[in-house]
Each structure stands twice: as C-alpha cells, then as structure tokens.
Coordinates of N, CA and C in Angstrom, one line a residue:
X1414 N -16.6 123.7 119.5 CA -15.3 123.2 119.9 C -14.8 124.0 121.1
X1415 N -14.4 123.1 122.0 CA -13.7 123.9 123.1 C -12.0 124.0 123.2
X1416 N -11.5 125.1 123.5 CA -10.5 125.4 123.6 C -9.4 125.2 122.5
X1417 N -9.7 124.6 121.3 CA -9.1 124.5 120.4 C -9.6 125.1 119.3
X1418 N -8.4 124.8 117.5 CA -9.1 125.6 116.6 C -8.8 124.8 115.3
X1419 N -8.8 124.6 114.7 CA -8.5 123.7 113.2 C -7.7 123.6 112.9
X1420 N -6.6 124.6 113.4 CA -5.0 124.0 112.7 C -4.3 123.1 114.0
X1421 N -5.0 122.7 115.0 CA -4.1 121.7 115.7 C -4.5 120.4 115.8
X1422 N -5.9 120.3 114.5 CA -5.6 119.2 114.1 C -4.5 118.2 113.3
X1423 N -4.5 117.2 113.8 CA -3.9 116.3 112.9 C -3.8 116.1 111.0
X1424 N -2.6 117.0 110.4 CA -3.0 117.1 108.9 C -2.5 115.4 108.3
X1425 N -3.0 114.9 107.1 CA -2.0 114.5 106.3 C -1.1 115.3 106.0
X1426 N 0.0 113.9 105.9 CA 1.2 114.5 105.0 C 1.4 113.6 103.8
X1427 N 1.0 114.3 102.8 CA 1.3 113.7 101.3 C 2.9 113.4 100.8
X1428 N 4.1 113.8 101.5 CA 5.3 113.4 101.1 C 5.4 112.2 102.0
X1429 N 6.6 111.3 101.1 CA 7.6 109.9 101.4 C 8.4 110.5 102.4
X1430 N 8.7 110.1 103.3 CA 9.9 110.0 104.0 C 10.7 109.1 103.7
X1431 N 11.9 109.6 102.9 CA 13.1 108.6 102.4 C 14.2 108.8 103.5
X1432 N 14.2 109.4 104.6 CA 15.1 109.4 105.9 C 15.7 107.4 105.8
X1433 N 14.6 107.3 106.4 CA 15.2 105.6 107.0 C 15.5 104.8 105.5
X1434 N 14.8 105.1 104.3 CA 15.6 104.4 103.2 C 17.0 104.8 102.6
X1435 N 17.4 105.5 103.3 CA 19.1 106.3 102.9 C 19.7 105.7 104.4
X1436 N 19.2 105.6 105.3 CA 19.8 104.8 106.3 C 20.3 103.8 106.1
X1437 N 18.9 102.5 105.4 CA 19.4 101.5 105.3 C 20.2 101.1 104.0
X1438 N 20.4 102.4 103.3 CA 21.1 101.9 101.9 C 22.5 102.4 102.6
X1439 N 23.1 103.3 103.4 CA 24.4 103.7 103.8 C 24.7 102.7 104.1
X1440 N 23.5 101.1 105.2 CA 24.4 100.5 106.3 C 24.5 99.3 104.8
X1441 N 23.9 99.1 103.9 CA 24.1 98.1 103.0 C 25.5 98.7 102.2
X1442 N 25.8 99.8 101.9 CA 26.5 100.4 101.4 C 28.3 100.2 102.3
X1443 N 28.2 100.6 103.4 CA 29.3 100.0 104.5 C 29.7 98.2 104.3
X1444 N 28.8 98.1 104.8 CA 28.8 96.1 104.5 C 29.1 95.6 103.1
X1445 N 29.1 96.4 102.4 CA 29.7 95.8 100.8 C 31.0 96.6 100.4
X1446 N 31.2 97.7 100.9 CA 32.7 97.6 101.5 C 33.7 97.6 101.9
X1447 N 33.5 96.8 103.3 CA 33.9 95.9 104.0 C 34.2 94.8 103.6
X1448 N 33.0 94.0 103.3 CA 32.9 92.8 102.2 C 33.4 92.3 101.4
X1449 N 33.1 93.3 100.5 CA 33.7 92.9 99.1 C 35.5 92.9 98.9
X1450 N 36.5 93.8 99.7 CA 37.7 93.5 99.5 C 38.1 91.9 100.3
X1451 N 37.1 91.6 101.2 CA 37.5 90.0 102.0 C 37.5 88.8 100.5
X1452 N 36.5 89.3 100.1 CA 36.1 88.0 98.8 C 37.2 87.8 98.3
X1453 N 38.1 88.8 97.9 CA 38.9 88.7 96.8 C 40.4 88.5 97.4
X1454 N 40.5 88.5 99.0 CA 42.2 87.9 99.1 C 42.0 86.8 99.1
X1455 N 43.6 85.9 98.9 CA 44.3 84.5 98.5 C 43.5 84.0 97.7
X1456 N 43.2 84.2 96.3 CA 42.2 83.4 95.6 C 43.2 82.4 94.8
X1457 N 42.7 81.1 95.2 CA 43.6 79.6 94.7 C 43.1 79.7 94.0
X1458 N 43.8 79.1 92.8 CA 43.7 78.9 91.4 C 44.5 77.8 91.3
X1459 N 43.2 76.2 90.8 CA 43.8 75.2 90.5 C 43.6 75.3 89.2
X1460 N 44.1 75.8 87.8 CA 43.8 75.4 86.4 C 44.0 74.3 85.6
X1461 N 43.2 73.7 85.1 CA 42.8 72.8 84.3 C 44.0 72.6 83.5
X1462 N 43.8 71.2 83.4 CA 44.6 71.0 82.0 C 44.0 70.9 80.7
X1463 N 44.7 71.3 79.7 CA 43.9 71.4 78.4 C 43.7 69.9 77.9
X1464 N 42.3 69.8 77.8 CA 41.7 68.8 77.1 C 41.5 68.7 75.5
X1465 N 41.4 69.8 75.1 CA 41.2 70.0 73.6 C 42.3 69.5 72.9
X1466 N 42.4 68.8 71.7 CA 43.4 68.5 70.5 C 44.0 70.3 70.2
X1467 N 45.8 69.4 70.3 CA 46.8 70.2 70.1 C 47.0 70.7 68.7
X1468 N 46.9 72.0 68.9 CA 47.0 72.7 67.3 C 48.3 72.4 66.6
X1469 N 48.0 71.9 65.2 CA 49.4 71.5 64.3 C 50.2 72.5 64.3
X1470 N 51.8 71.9 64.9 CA 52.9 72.8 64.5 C 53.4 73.1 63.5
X1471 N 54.1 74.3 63.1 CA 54.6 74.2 61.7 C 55.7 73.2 61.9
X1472 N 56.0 73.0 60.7 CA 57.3 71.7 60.6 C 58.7 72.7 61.2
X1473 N 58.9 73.6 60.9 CA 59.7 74.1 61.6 C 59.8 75.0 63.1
X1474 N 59.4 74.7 63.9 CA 58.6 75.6 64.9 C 59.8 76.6 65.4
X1475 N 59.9 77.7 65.7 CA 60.6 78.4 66.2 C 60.6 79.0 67.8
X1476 N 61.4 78.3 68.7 CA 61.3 78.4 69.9 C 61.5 79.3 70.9
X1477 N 61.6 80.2 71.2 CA 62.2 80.9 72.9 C 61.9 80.5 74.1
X1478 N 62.9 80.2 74.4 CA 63.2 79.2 75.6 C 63.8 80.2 76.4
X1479 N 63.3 79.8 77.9 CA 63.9 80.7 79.0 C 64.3 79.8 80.0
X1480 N 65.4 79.5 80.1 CA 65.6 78.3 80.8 C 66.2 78.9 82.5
X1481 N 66.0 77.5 83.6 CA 65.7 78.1 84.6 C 66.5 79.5 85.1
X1482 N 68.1 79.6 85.2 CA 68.8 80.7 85.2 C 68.2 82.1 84.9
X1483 N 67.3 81.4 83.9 CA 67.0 83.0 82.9 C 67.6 83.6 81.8
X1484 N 69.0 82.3 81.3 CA 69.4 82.5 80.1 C 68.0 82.5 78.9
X1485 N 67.9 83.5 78.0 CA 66.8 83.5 76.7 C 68.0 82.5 75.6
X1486 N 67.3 81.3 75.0 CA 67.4 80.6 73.6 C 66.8 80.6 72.6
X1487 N 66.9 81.3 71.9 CA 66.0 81.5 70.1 C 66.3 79.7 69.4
X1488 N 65.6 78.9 69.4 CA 65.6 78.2 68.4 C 66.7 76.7 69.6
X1489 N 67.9 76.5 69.4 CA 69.1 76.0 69.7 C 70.0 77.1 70.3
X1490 N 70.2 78.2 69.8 CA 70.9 79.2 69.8 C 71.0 80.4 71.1
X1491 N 71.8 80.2 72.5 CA 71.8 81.4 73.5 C 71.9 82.4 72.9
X1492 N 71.0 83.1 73.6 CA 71.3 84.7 73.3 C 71.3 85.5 74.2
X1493 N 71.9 86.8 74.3 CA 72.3 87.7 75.3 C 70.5 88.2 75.4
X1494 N 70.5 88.4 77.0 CA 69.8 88.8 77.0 C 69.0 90.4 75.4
X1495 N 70.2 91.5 75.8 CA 69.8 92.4 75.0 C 69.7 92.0 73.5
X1496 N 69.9 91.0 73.3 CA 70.1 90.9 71.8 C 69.2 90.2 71.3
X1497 N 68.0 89.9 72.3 CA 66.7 89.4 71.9 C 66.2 89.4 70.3
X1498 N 65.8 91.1 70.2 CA 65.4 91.3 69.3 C 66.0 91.0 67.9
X1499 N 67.3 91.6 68.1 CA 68.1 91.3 66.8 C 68.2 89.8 66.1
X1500 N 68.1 88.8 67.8 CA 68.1 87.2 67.4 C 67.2 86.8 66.7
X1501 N 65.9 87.5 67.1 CA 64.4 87.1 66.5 C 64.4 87.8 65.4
X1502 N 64.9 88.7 64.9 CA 65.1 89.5 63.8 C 65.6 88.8 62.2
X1503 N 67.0 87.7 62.9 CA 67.9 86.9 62.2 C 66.7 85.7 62.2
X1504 N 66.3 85.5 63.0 CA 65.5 83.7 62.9 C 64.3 84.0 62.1
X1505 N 63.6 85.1 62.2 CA 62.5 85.0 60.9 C 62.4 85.7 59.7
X1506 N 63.6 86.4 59.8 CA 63.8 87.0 58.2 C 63.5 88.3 58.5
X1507 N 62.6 89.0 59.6 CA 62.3 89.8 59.7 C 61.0 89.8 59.7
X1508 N 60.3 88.4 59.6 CA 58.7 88.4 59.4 C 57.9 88.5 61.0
X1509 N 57.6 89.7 61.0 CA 56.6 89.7 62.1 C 55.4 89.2 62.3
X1510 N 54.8 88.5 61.2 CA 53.5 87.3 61.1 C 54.0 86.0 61.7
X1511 N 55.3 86.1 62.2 CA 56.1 84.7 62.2 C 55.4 84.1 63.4
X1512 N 55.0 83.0 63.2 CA 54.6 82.5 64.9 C 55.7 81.8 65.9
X1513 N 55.8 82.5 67.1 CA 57.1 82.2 68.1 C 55.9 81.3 69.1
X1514 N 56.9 80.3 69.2 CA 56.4 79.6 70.6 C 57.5 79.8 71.5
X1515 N 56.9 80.4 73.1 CA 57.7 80.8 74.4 C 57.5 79.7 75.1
X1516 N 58.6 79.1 75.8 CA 58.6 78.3 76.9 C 59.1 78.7 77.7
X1517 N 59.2 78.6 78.7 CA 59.9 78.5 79.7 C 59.8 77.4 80.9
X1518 N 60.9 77.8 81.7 CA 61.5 76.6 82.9 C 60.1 76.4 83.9
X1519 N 59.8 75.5 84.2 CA 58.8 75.8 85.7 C 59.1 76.3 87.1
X1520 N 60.6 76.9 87.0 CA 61.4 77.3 88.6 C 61.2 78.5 88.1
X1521 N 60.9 79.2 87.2 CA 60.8 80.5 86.6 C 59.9 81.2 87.1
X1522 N 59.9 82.7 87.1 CA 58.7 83.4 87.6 C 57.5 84.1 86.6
X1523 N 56.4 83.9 86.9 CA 55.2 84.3 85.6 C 56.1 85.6 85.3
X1524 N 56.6 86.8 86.4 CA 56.8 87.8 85.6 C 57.8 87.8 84.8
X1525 N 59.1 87.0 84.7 CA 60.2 86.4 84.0 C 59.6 86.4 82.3
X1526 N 58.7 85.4 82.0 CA 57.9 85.1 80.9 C 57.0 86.1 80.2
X1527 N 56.3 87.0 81.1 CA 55.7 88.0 80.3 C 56.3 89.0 80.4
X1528 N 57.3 89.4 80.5 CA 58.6 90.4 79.9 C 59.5 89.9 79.3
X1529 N 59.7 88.7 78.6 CA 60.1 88.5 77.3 C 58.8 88.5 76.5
X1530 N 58.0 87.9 76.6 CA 56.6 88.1 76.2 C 56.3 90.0 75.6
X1531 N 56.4 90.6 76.6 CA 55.9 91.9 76.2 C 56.7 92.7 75.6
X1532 N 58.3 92.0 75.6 CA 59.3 92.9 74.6 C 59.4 92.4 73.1
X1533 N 58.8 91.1 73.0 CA 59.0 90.5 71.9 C 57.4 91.1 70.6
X1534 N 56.4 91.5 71.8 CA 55.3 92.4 71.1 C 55.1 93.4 70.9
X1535 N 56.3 94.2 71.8 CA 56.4 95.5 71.5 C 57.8 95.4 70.4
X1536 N 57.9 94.9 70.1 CA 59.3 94.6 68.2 C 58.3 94.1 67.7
X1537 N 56.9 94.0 67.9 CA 55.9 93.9 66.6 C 55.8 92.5 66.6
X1538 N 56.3 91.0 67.2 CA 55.9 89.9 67.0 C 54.4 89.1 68.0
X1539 N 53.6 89.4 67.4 CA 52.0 89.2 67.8 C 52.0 87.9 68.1
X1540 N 52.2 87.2 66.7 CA 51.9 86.0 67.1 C 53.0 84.4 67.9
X1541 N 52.4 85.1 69.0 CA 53.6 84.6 70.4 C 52.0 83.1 71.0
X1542 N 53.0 81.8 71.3 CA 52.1 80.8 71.7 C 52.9 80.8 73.0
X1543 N 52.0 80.2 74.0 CA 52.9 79.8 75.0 C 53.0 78.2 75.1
X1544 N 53.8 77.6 75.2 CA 53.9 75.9 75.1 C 53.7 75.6 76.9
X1545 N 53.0 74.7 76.6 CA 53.3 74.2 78.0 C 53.1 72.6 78.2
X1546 N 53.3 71.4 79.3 CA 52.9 70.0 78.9 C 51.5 69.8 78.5
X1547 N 51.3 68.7 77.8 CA 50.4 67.8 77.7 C 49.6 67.5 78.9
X1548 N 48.4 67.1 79.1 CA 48.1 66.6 80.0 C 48.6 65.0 80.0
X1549 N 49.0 64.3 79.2 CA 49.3 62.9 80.1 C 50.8 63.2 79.9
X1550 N 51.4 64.2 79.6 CA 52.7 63.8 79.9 C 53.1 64.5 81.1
X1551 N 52.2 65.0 82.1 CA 52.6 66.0 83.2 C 53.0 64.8 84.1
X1552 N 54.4 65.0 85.4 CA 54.7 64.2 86.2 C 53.9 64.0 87.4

C-alpha cells in the first residue's frame, strides 16, 4: 500500500441515524399544532330533532319554567328567584327522587337554563328532564 494505512479506510457504521427522523416528527409535530386549534373554531351545530316516542309523563308533572324575562315558575306558581329551593322543597314534599321537568323560553340563554339546572342538583334534585317541542309541532 502506498502512502496510506488501514484506519483511513472507509469503516461501517453499525448505528441508526435518527437525526432526520426527529426532524421530520418536530415538522409533523408543528403542523398539528397549528392545525388542530383551526379544526375546532365556529363549529355549527344543526341538532336533530328527536325522533324517538315520547317518554310517559307522570299524570302530574311538575314544571320549572323560566320564562323569557327570567322570572323562574314552579308548577303555576312565580317564584323569587332565591326562593327556588324552598319552592321545590314545598312542591315535592321534600322528595328528591322527584322528577322536575325544566323549560324554558327560546329568547333565553343556554347559560340561563343550566344554572337553574345546576342549583336545583346541587339541593340534591337529580332527576331534572329538559322539555323541549315535538318535532311536528316546531314552527
């Protein structure tokens, strides 16, 4: 051999170079989030109307009504706002198995509904329905 010696030969190299696979997982890694918060603004939501047969009311059904103002009605009967509980208190005896159906107005705001909703579950009344129309009686 002239002028050379065996270590400047060309060795294998027995390791993976994962350099350029951490490259292309950072740039997949950037692009999904970027991405993924675009997916999820203004998501329309047209909901269905219920097709299923309407579950039997009891013969006496006991209502809270939030009518558009925002006055709350137990049954027939306005109630002060604060005196929610007490009202529902007097209208089922005290039975918290009682089932309350909530309505409310359609000028109303969802959060309007699930804060009488969430104070009426936090006094322990679980079994809360929400009413809403029929599908052929909608306008």
């Amino acid at each position: 051999m002239m002028g050379g010696s065996e270590d400047d030969e060309l060795t294998e190299q027995h390791e993976i170079n994962v350099t350029p696979f951490i490259d292309v997982m950072l740039v997949l890694l950037i692009i999904f989030m970027v991405a993924a918060p675009l997916a999820t603004v203004d998501v329309n939501v047209d909901l269905p109307a219920a097709r299923g047969a309407a579950s039997p009311r009891p013969e006496q059904p006991l209502y809270v009504t939030i009518a558009a103002d925002g006055r709350i009605s137990i049954g027939d009967e306005a109630v002060a706002d604060a005196a929610l509980i007490a009202g529902l208190e007097a209208a089922t005896g005290g039975d918290r198995q009682a089932r309350l159906f909530l309505r409310g107005d359609r000028s109303i705001s969802y959060g309007q509904v699930m804060g009488v909703m969430s104070r009426m579950r936090d006094a322990g009344w679980t079994r809360i329905a929400l009413v809403g129309l029929d599908q052929g009686a909608a306008p």
